[in-house]
Coordinates of C-alpha atoms and ligand atoms in Angstrom, one line a residue:
X1 CA 123.5 61.7 82.5
X2 CA 121.2 62.1 85.1
X3 CA 122.5 65.8 86.0
X4 CA 121.8 66.3 82.3
X5 CA 118.3 65.5 82.8
X6 CA 117.9 67.7 85.9
X7 CA 119.0 70.5 84.1
X8 CA 116.7 69.8 81.4
X9 CA 113.7 69.4 83.5
X10 CA 114.9 72.6 85.1
X11 CA 114.5 74.4 81.6
X12 CA 111.2 73.0 80.8
X13 CA 110.6 74.4 84.3
X14 CA 111.6 77.7 83.5
X15 CA 109.9 77.9 80.2
X16 CA 106.7 77.1 82.2
X17 CA 107.4 79.6 84.5
X18 CA 107.8 82.3 82.0
X19 CA 104.6 81.3 80.3
X20 CA 102.8 82.1 83.4
X21 CA 104.4 85.2 84.3
X22 CA 102.1 87.8 84.6
X23 CA 98.9 85.5 84.1
X24 CA 95.9 85.9 85.7
X25 CA 95.0 84.1 88.8
X26 CA 95.2 79.8 89.1
X27 CA 92.2 78.8 87.8
X28 CA 90.0 76.9 90.1
X29 CA 88.2 73.5 90.4
X30 CA 90.3 71.7 88.7
X31 CA 89.1 68.1 89.8
X32 CA 91.9 66.0 91.2
X33 CA 92.8 62.5 91.2
X34 CA 92.2 60.1 94.2
X35 CA 95.3 59.7 96.1
X36 CA 96.3 57.7 98.9
X37 CA 98.8 59.2 101.8
X38 CA 98.7 55.7 103.1
X39 CA 100.3 53.7 100.8
X40 CA 102.9 56.3 99.6
X41 CA 106.1 55.0 99.5
X42 CA 107.6 57.2 102.4
X43 CA 110.8 55.8 104.1
X44 CA 111.4 56.1 107.1
X45 CA 107.8 55.0 107.9
X46 CA 106.0 58.0 109.9
X47 CA 104.7 57.0 113.1
X48 CA 101.0 57.6 111.7
X49 CA 99.3 58.4 108.9
X50 CA 96.0 59.5 107.9
X51 CA 94.7 59.5 104.5
X52 CA 91.5 61.6 103.2
X53 CA 92.2 60.6 99.8
X54 CA 92.1 64.0 97.8
X55 CA 95.1 66.1 96.7
X56 CA 96.8 69.1 97.0
X57 CA 98.3 70.9 94.0
X58 CA 101.4 71.6 93.5
X59 CA 102.0 73.4 90.4
X60 CA 103.7 77.1 89.0
X61 CA 101.4 79.0 91.4
X62 CA 102.5 77.0 94.6
X63 CA 103.8 79.3 97.2
X64 CA 106.2 78.3 100.4
X65 CA 105.1 80.7 103.2
X66 CA 106.8 80.6 106.7
X67 CA 106.6 82.5 109.9
X68 CA 110.3 83.0 110.7
X69 CA 111.3 83.7 114.2
X70 CA 114.7 83.4 113.2
X71 CA 116.4 82.9 110.0
X72 CA 116.6 79.1 110.1
X73 CA 113.4 78.1 108.9
X74 CA 113.8 80.4 106.1
X75 CA 117.0 78.3 105.0
X76 CA 114.6 75.2 105.2
X77 CA 112.2 76.9 102.6
X78 CA 114.5 77.7 100.1
X79 CA 116.5 74.0 100.8
X80 CA 112.9 73.1 99.8
X81 CA 111.9 74.6 97.0
X82 CA 116.0 73.8 95.5
X83 CA 114.8 70.4 96.0
X84 CA 111.4 70.5 94.4
X85 CA 113.0 72.7 91.6
X86 CA 115.6 70.0 90.9
X87 CA 112.9 67.3 90.8
X88 CA 110.4 69.1 89.2
X89 CA 111.6 71.9 87.3
X90 CA 108.8 74.4 89.4
X91 CA 110.6 77.2 91.0
X92 CA 108.3 78.0 93.6
X93 CA 108.1 82.0 95.1
X94 CA 109.1 81.8 98.8
X95 CA 107.4 84.6 101.1
X96 CA 106.6 85.4 104.6
X97 CA 103.3 85.1 106.0
X98 CA 102.1 88.5 106.0
X99 CA 101.9 88.2 102.2
X100 CA 98.7 87.9 100.7
X101 CA 98.1 84.0 99.8
X102 CA 94.9 82.2 99.1
X103 CA 95.9 78.8 97.6
X104 CA 98.1 76.1 96.8
X105 CA 100.2 77.4 99.8
X106 CA 102.9 75.3 101.6
X107 CA 103.6 76.8 105.1
X108 CA 106.4 75.6 107.1
X109 CA 105.1 76.8 110.7
X110 CA 107.3 76.9 113.8
X111 CA 105.1 75.7 116.6
X112 CA 106.4 76.0 119.7
X113 CA 103.1 76.0 121.9
X114 CA 102.0 72.0 121.2
X115 CA 103.8 69.7 123.3
X116 CA 105.9 67.5 120.6
X117 CA 107.7 64.1 121.8
X118 CA 110.7 65.2 120.9
X119 CA 112.9 68.0 119.2
X120 CA 112.6 66.4 115.9
X121 CA 108.9 65.7 115.7
X122 CA 106.8 67.3 113.2
X123 CA 103.1 67.4 111.5
X124 CA 101.9 67.6 108.5
X125 CA 98.4 68.5 107.7
X126 CA 97.7 68.4 103.8
X127 CA 94.4 69.6 102.2
X128 CA 93.2 70.1 99.2
X129 CA 94.6 73.8 99.1
X130 CA 97.3 73.8 101.7
X131 CA 99.8 71.7 102.8
X132 CA 101.0 72.7 106.3
X133 CA 104.4 71.6 108.0
X134 CA 104.4 72.6 111.6
X135 CA 107.1 71.9 113.9
X136 CA 108.8 73.0 117.0
X137 CA 112.1 73.8 115.4
X138 CA 114.0 74.5 112.4
X139 CA 115.6 71.3 112.4
X140 CA 112.7 69.4 113.2
X141 CA 110.7 71.1 110.1
X142 CA 114.2 70.0 108.3
X143 CA 112.8 66.4 108.9
X144 CA 109.7 67.2 107.8
X145 CA 110.5 68.6 104.4
X146 CA 111.8 65.6 103.7
X147 CA 108.7 63.8 103.8
X148 CA 107.0 66.3 101.6
X149 CA 109.8 65.7 99.1
X150 CA 109.0 61.9 99.1
X151 CA 105.7 62.9 99.0
X152 CA 105.9 64.5 95.5
X153 CA 105.3 62.3 92.7
X154 CA 108.1 61.3 90.1
X155 CA 106.4 62.8 87.2
X156 CA 103.3 65.4 86.7
X157 CA 100.2 64.8 85.7
X158 CA 99.4 66.9 82.4
X159 CA 95.9 65.8 82.0
X160 CA 94.5 67.6 84.6
X161 CA 95.1 71.4 83.4
X162 CA 96.8 73.4 80.8
X163 CA 100.1 73.0 82.8
X164 CA 101.6 70.6 84.6
X165 CA 100.2 69.4 88.2
X166 CA 101.9 67.4 90.6
X167 CA 99.3 66.1 93.1
X168 CA 100.3 65.5 96.4
X169 CA 98.0 62.8 98.4
X170 CA 95.7 64.5 101.2
X171 CA 95.9 63.7 105.2
X172 CA 98.1 64.1 108.0
X173 CA 101.1 62.4 109.4
X174 CA 102.6 63.0 112.8
X175 CA 105.7 61.7 113.1
X176 CA 109.0 61.7 115.2
X177 CA 112.3 59.5 115.8
X178 CA 112.7 56.8 117.8
X179 CA 116.3 57.1 118.4
X180 CA 117.7 60.8 118.3
X181 CA 121.0 59.6 117.0
X182 CA 121.1 57.9 113.7
X183 CA 124.4 57.5 111.7
X184 CA 126.4 56.5 109.3
X185 CA 130.4 55.9 109.6
X186 CA 132.8 56.8 106.6
X187 CA 136.1 55.7 106.6
X188 CA 138.2 58.2 104.7
X189 CA 141.6 56.8 106.5
X190 CA 142.0 53.3 104.2
X191 CA 140.8 55.6 101.3
X192 CA 140.8 59.1 101.0
X193 CA 137.4 60.4 100.0
X194 CA 137.4 64.3 98.6
X195 CA 135.5 66.7 100.4
X196 CA 132.9 66.3 97.1
X197 CA 132.2 62.9 97.8
X198 CA 131.7 63.4 101.7
X199 CA 129.0 65.8 100.8
X200 CA 127.1 63.7 98.5
X201 CA 127.0 61.5 100.9
X202 CA 125.5 63.8 103.4
X203 CA 123.1 65.0 101.3
X204 CA 121.8 61.4 100.2
X205 CA 121.6 60.5 104.1
X206 CA 119.9 63.7 104.5
X207 CA 116.8 62.6 102.6
X208 CA 116.6 59.9 104.8
X209 CA 116.7 61.7 107.7
X210 CA 119.6 60.7 109.1
X211 CA 121.5 63.0 111.6
X212 CA 125.2 61.9 112.3
X213 CA 127.9 61.4 109.9
X214 CA 130.8 59.8 111.7
X215 CA 134.1 60.2 109.8
X216 CA 137.0 57.6 110.8
X217 CA 139.9 60.1 110.2
X218 CA 142.8 58.0 111.1
X219 CA 144.1 54.9 110.8
X220 CA 147.4 53.0 110.2
X221 CA 147.4 53.7 106.4
X222 CA 146.2 57.5 106.7
X223 CA 145.7 60.3 108.7
X224 CA 143.4 62.6 106.9
X225 CA 142.8 65.6 109.0
X226 CA 145.2 68.9 109.2
X227 CA 147.0 69.5 113.0
X228 CA 148.3 72.8 112.4
X229 CA 150.8 72.1 115.8
X230 CA 152.2 68.6 114.2
X231 CA 151.9 69.4 110.4
X232 CA 154.1 66.0 109.7
X233 CA 150.7 63.8 110.4
X234 CA 149.3 65.3 107.3
X235 CA 152.4 65.5 104.9
X236 CA 153.9 62.3 105.9
X237 CA 151.1 60.6 107.4
X238 CA 148.1 61.4 105.2
X239 CA 150.6 60.6 101.7
X240 CA 149.2 57.2 101.2
X241 CA 146.5 54.7 101.4
X242 CA 145.5 51.0 100.8
X243 CA 147.0 50.2 97.7
X244 CA 149.6 52.5 97.7
X245 CA 147.6 55.1 96.3
X246 CA 148.3 59.0 97.1
X247 CA 146.1 59.1 99.6
X248 CA 145.2 62.7 100.9
X249 CA 143.8 64.5 103.8
X250 CA 141.0 67.6 104.7
X251 CA 142.6 70.9 105.8
X252 CA 140.9 72.9 108.4
X253 CA 139.0 74.7 106.0
X254 CA 137.9 71.7 104.0
X255 CA 136.6 69.8 107.4
X256 CA 134.7 73.5 108.4
X257 CA 133.4 73.1 104.7
X258 CA 132.1 69.4 105.4
X259 CA 130.5 70.3 109.0
X260 CA 129.1 73.7 107.7
X261 CA 127.4 71.6 104.8
X262 CA 125.8 68.7 107.5
X263 CA 124.7 71.7 109.8
X264 CA 123.1 73.1 106.6
X265 CA 121.2 69.9 106.8
X266 CA 121.0 69.5 110.4
X267 CA 123.7 66.6 110.6
X268 CA 126.7 66.6 112.9
X269 CA 129.8 65.4 112.3
X270 CA 131.5 63.2 114.8
X271 CA 135.1 63.3 114.5
X272 CA 137.2 60.0 115.1
X273 CA 141.0 59.9 115.7
X274 CA 141.5 55.9 116.4
X275 CA 144.1 55.3 119.2
X276 CA 145.9 54.0 121.0
X277 CA 145.6 51.3 118.2
X278 CA 145.5 52.2 114.6
X279 CA 148.0 54.4 114.9
X280 CA 150.7 53.6 112.3
X281 CA 150.3 56.6 109.9
X282 CA 150.6 59.1 113.4
X283 CA 153.6 57.2 114.6
X284 CA 155.8 57.2 111.2
X285 CA 155.0 61.0 111.1
X286 CA 156.3 61.4 114.8
X287 CA 157.9 58.3 115.8
X288 CA 158.3 59.4 119.1
X289 CA 154.4 58.5 119.3
X290 CA 155.9 54.9 118.7
X291 CA 155.0 52.2 121.4
X292 CA 155.4 48.7 119.7
X293 CA 159.1 48.8 119.7
X294 CA 159.2 48.7 116.0
X295 CA 160.5 51.2 113.2
X296 CA 157.5 52.6 112.0
X297 CA 156.9 52.7 107.8
X298 CA 154.1 53.7 106.0
X299 CA 151.6 51.0 105.6
X300 CA 149.5 50.4 102.5
X301 CA 148.0 46.9 103.6
X302 CA 144.6 45.9 105.3
X303 CA 146.3 44.7 108.6
X304 CA 144.8 45.5 111.9
X305 CA 146.2 45.3 115.6
X306 CA 150.1 45.9 114.8
X307 CA 150.2 49.8 116.0
X308 CA 150.0 51.4 119.6
X309 CA 151.0 54.5 120.9
X310 CA 153.2 54.6 124.1
X311 CA 150.7 54.7 126.5
X312 CA 153.2 55.8 129.4
X313 CA 154.6 58.9 127.9
X314 CA 154.2 62.7 128.8
X315 CA 154.8 63.4 125.0
X316 CA 151.8 61.3 123.8
X317 CA 149.4 63.3 126.0
X318 CA 150.6 66.3 125.1
X319 CA 150.2 65.4 121.5
X320 CA 146.4 64.0 121.7
X321 CA 145.7 67.3 124.0
X322 CA 146.8 69.1 120.5
X323 CA 144.8 67.3 118.5
X324 CA 141.9 67.0 120.5
X325 CA 141.5 70.8 120.9
X326 CA 142.4 71.8 117.3
X327 CA 139.4 69.4 116.1
X328 CA 137.2 70.0 119.2
X329 CA 137.4 73.7 118.2
X330 CA 136.1 73.2 114.7
X331 CA 133.7 70.3 115.7
X332 CA 130.3 72.3 116.8
X333 CA 128.6 68.9 118.0
X334 CA 129.0 67.3 121.4
X335 CA 130.7 64.7 120.6
X336 CA 134.6 63.3 119.8
X337 CA 135.3 59.6 119.2
X338 CA 138.6 58.4 120.5
X339 CA 138.1 55.0 118.8
X340 CA 140.0 52.4 121.2
X341 CA 139.0 49.4 119.3
X342 CA 141.7 46.3 118.4
X343 CA 144.3 47.8 120.4
X344 CA 146.1 44.4 120.3
X345 CA 149.7 45.5 120.4
X346 CA 149.3 47.4 124.1
X347 CA 149.2 45.7 127.3
X348 CA 145.6 45.7 128.9
X349 CA 146.8 47.7 131.9
X350 CA 148.3 50.5 129.8
X351 CA 145.4 50.2 127.6
X352 CA 143.0 51.1 130.1
X353 CA 145.4 53.8 131.6
X354 CA 145.3 55.3 128.3
X355 CA 141.4 55.4 127.8
X356 CA 141.0 56.9 130.8
X357 CA 143.3 59.7 130.5
X358 CA 141.9 60.7 126.8
X359 CA 138.9 60.7 128.5
X360 CA 139.9 63.4 130.7
X361 CA 141.7 65.0 127.7
X362 CA 138.7 65.0 125.7
X363 CA 136.3 66.0 128.6
X364 CA 138.7 69.1 129.0
X365 CA 138.4 70.5 125.6
X366 CA 134.0 70.7 126.4
X367 CA 133.2 67.2 124.6
X368 CA 131.8 63.8 125.2
X369 CA 133.5 60.7 124.8
X370 CA 132.5 58.1 122.1
X371 CA 134.7 55.0 121.9
X372 CA 134.5 51.8 120.5
X373 CA 132.9 48.9 122.9
X374 CA 136.3 47.9 124.1
X375 CA 136.6 51.5 125.8
X376 CA 133.7 50.0 128.4
X377 CA 136.2 47.9 130.1
X378 CA 138.2 51.3 131.5
X379 CA 136.5 52.9 134.2
X380 CA 134.7 55.7 132.4
X381 CA 132.3 58.3 133.3
X382 CA 128.2 57.8 132.9
X383 CA 128.3 60.6 130.2
X384 CA 130.8 58.7 127.8
X385 CA 129.6 56.8 125.2
X386 CA 130.2 52.6 123.8
X387 CA 129.7 52.1 120.3
X388 CA 128.8 48.2 120.3
X389 CA 130.4 46.6 117.0
X390 CA 131.6 43.3 118.5
X391 CA 131.2 42.4 121.9
X392 CA 127.9 42.0 123.7
X393 CA 129.7 42.1 127.1
X394 CA 131.6 44.9 126.6
X395 CA 128.2 46.9 125.7
X396 CA 126.8 45.4 128.9
X397 CA 129.4 46.9 131.2
X398 CA 128.7 50.2 129.7
X399 CA 125.6 50.2 130.4
X400 CA 126.7 49.0 134.5
X401 CA 128.3 52.2 134.1
X402 CA 125.4 54.4 133.3
X403 CA 126.9 54.7 129.6
X404 CA 124.3 55.1 126.6
X405 CA 125.6 52.7 123.9
X406 CA 125.3 53.3 119.7
X407 CA 124.6 50.3 118.2
X408 CA 126.8 49.1 115.2
X409 CA 126.7 45.2 115.1
X410 CA 129.2 44.3 112.6
X411 CA 126.7 41.3 112.0
X412 CA 124.1 43.4 111.0
X413 CA 125.4 46.8 110.4
X414 CA 128.4 47.1 108.9
X415 CA 128.0 48.5 105.5
X416 CA 131.5 47.2 104.5
X417 CA 130.0 43.3 104.4
X418 CA 129.7 41.9 101.3
X419 CA 126.0 41.4 100.3
X420 CA 126.7 37.8 99.3
X421 CA 129.7 35.6 97.8
X422 CA 129.4 37.5 94.2
X423 CA 129.4 40.8 95.7
X424 CA 132.2 43.1 93.9
X425 CA 133.7 45.0 96.7
X426 CA 133.6 44.3 101.0
X427 CA 134.6 41.7 103.1
X428 CA 132.6 39.5 104.7
X429 CA 134.8 38.5 108.2
X430 CA 131.5 39.3 110.3
X431 CA 128.8 37.9 108.0
X432 CA 127.3 38.2 104.3
X433 CA 124.5 40.8 105.0
X434 CA 122.1 40.8 101.9
X435 CA 119.3 43.8 102.0
X436 CA 117.0 41.8 103.9
X437 CA 119.5 40.5 106.9
X438 CA 120.6 44.5 106.9
X439 CA 116.9 45.6 107.7
X440 CA 115.4 42.4 110.0
X441 CA 116.8 42.8 113.4
X442 CA 115.2 44.7 116.3
X443 CA 117.8 47.5 117.8
X444 CA 115.3 47.6 120.7
X445 CA 116.6 44.3 122.0
X446 CA 119.5 42.8 119.9
X447 CA 121.7 43.2 122.9
X448 CA 120.2 41.4 126.2
X449 CA 119.6 43.2 129.1
X450 CA 120.4 46.6 127.3
X451 CA 117.5 48.9 127.9
X452 CA 116.1 51.2 124.9
X453 CA 116.5 54.1 126.7
X454 CA 120.2 53.5 127.5
X455 CA 120.4 53.1 123.6
X456 CA 121.5 56.5 121.9
X457 CA 121.0 55.3 118.5
X458 CA 122.0 53.3 115.3
X459 CA 124.9 53.6 113.0
X460 CA 126.0 52.0 110.3
X461 CA 129.7 51.9 109.6
X462 CA 131.4 51.9 106.1
X463 CA 135.3 50.7 106.5
X464 CA 137.0 51.5 103.5
X465 CA 139.4 49.0 102.7
X466 CA 137.7 47.7 99.5
X467 CA 136.5 50.6 97.8
X468 CA 138.5 53.6 96.8
X469 CA 135.4 55.6 94.8
X470 CA 132.0 57.1 94.9
X471 CA 130.8 54.5 93.5
X472 CA 132.1 51.7 95.2
X473 CA 131.0 53.6 98.1
X474 CA 127.7 54.1 97.0
X475 CA 127.3 50.0 95.8
X476 CA 128.1 48.9 99.3
X477 CA 126.2 51.8 101.4
X478 CA 122.9 51.5 99.0
X479 CA 120.5 50.1 99.5
X480 CA 121.3 49.1 102.8
X481 CA 121.9 52.4 104.5
X482 CA 118.0 53.0 103.7
X483 CA 117.0 50.6 106.1
X484 CA 119.0 51.7 108.9
X485 CA 117.6 55.1 108.6
X486 CA 114.1 53.4 108.9
X487 CA 115.6 51.2 111.9
X488 CA 116.5 54.0 113.8
X489 CA 113.9 56.5 113.0
X490 CA 110.7 54.6 112.8
X491 CA 108.4 52.5 115.6
X492 CA 108.9 49.0 115.8
X493 CA 105.5 48.6 115.4
X494 CA 106.0 50.6 112.1
X495 CA 108.6 48.2 110.6
X496 CA 107.7 45.4 108.3
X497 CA 110.3 43.8 105.8
X498 CA 107.5 42.9 103.5
X499 CA 106.0 46.5 103.2
X500 CA 109.7 48.0 103.6
X501 CA 110.4 45.9 100.6
X502 CA 108.3 47.6 98.4
X503 CA 109.0 51.3 99.3
X504 CA 112.5 50.6 98.7
X505 CA 111.9 49.2 95.3
X506 CA 110.4 52.8 94.7
X507 CA 113.6 54.5 95.7
X508 CA 114.7 54.1 91.9
X509 CA 113.7 57.6 90.9
X510 CA 115.7 59.4 93.5
X511 CA 118.6 57.2 93.5
X512 CA 118.3 57.5 89.5
X513 CA 118.2 61.3 89.5
X514 CA 121.0 62.0 92.4
X515 CA 123.0 59.3 90.0
X516 CA 123.5 57.0 92.4
X517 CA 125.2 53.5 92.2
X518 CA 123.4 51.6 94.3
X519 CA 123.5 47.6 94.1
X520 CA 120.4 46.2 92.6
X521 CA 119.9 43.5 95.0
X522 CA 117.8 40.7 93.2
X523 CA 115.5 40.4 96.3
X524 CA 113.9 43.7 95.5
X525 CA 111.6 44.1 92.9
X526 CA 113.0 47.3 91.6
X527 CA 110.7 50.0 90.0
X528 CA 111.6 51.5 86.4
X529 CA 112.2 55.1 87.5
X530 CA 110.5 57.2 84.7
X531 CA 112.9 60.0 84.7
X532 CA 114.9 58.6 81.4
X533 CA 116.3 61.5 79.6
X534 CA 114.8 59.6 76.6
X535 CA 111.3 60.2 78.4
X536 CA 112.3 63.9 79.3
X537 CA 113.0 64.7 75.4
X538 CA 109.8 63.6 74.9
X539 CA 108.1 65.3 76.7
Ligands
TNX1 C1 136.9 45.8 112.1 S1 135.1 47.8 113.8 C2 137.5 47.2 112.9 C3 137.9 48.2 111.6 C4 138.1 47.5 110.4 C5 136.8 46.8 110.1 C6 136.6 46.0 108.7 C7 136.3 47.9 114.2 C8 135.6 49.2 115.8 N1 137.4 47.8 113.5 O1 139.6 48.5 111.9 O2 138.4 48.0 109.0 O3 136.8 45.6 111.2 O4 135.3 45.4 108.3

């Protein structure tokens, strides 16, 4: 239904455009309403905002102009105009800076002479007749255009002129991320999710400036990524999932499509192959890998900790070398995640030996290793990264080794935890995590004795034992993941629950437009979005 809303809005927009084709220059001196940039409902909250209380006119005469150093900024401009068209129905023209442009121009400018706080920083200067986004790179500009998208009102003001105008508050915003790694994880192993589902999740996360999607590609219940040199992994290991449904897997072409879709949004994919535990699906496919002394069988339950590779067999490392090589070859990002959690069926000495050997394999294929916090018990290189989920001692040993950590504390950031006892989906072994609990914690000081500079960032994992389709995924992820975007992007002094609560309540127009099945937490006074189908018909 929301999709239909969109196309209807598009048709209306196109009609306006047709009417305006060949029209004279835009009328001058339209008096614009007072607006306040500092009370816009931006998430994540920018570093600094100064309001000047006038308005920029976004309308059919607005142009998007770039100064491309390379093609990338033009792609960012095209992405912005597509999103403006989806939201408003306006299809704005784009052209390079040479064109003769006078008013109502959105400039996307690559600016490398300024010293920027970091490589995703950007600056917005919004005046009555120009909206200037400056950024050091296309990547940073992409973060900045999310802010522009959020500043565009949901509905136009049709009383100012003969045609609709979307007034954008004037002033300036200077913004940069607090952490360089701002992620979510999706478990496609317990239940498989399609390429289209993953793309939709990526598209939603990008709006909130999240830049990492970690894909948990293998587990006891399923192997979800084609490995050409070991085809039975997906033929057999991909054939089922929790609850006994048909499972599925990504071909390498599918995976590349996901990587490219993410890359177009300046988001990296971190692939995870979980080992030496969580490997039942691999061992069913190739029993030679198995190290728990039993005959492996396809598993559709939700227990953990019963499987292990045989860590003393050369074939196992030859296998891992092939897997890491094939996946690394189609993963442009710098990281490869080896899992390493809950290997309860692996002897401690074997576990440490295994993690050390696999770290070398990952490095041989040009990647930095990430592992769940248990891996920090091994004697690892300082370039490897520990993902803290459960054990603070492990996180501190990582720091002692000079390793950085990613914060994913289960009690705070696990998207698969139920909101409360009534939640339809999710688990509660770590905690119930209502929307406020998810937001009200401080990553910078959450684990004692971890200095901020050793924290790479924050990631919110979504395990899929209890969810099997997009609606259920969205129910657990939204709205909580929106809060994690602010915890990882915004500076600590800019985060405040009462203030966030109001901004979150105003995400409904976006979530409704995107047809997101978010959990309508009673702790939020949700704003009714105006873009109902009826309303558009009335227009
Ligand atoms: C623990 S967190 C796991 C996963 C489960 C999850 C369910 C972690 C590294 N391991 O295998 O899916 O709990 O919440």
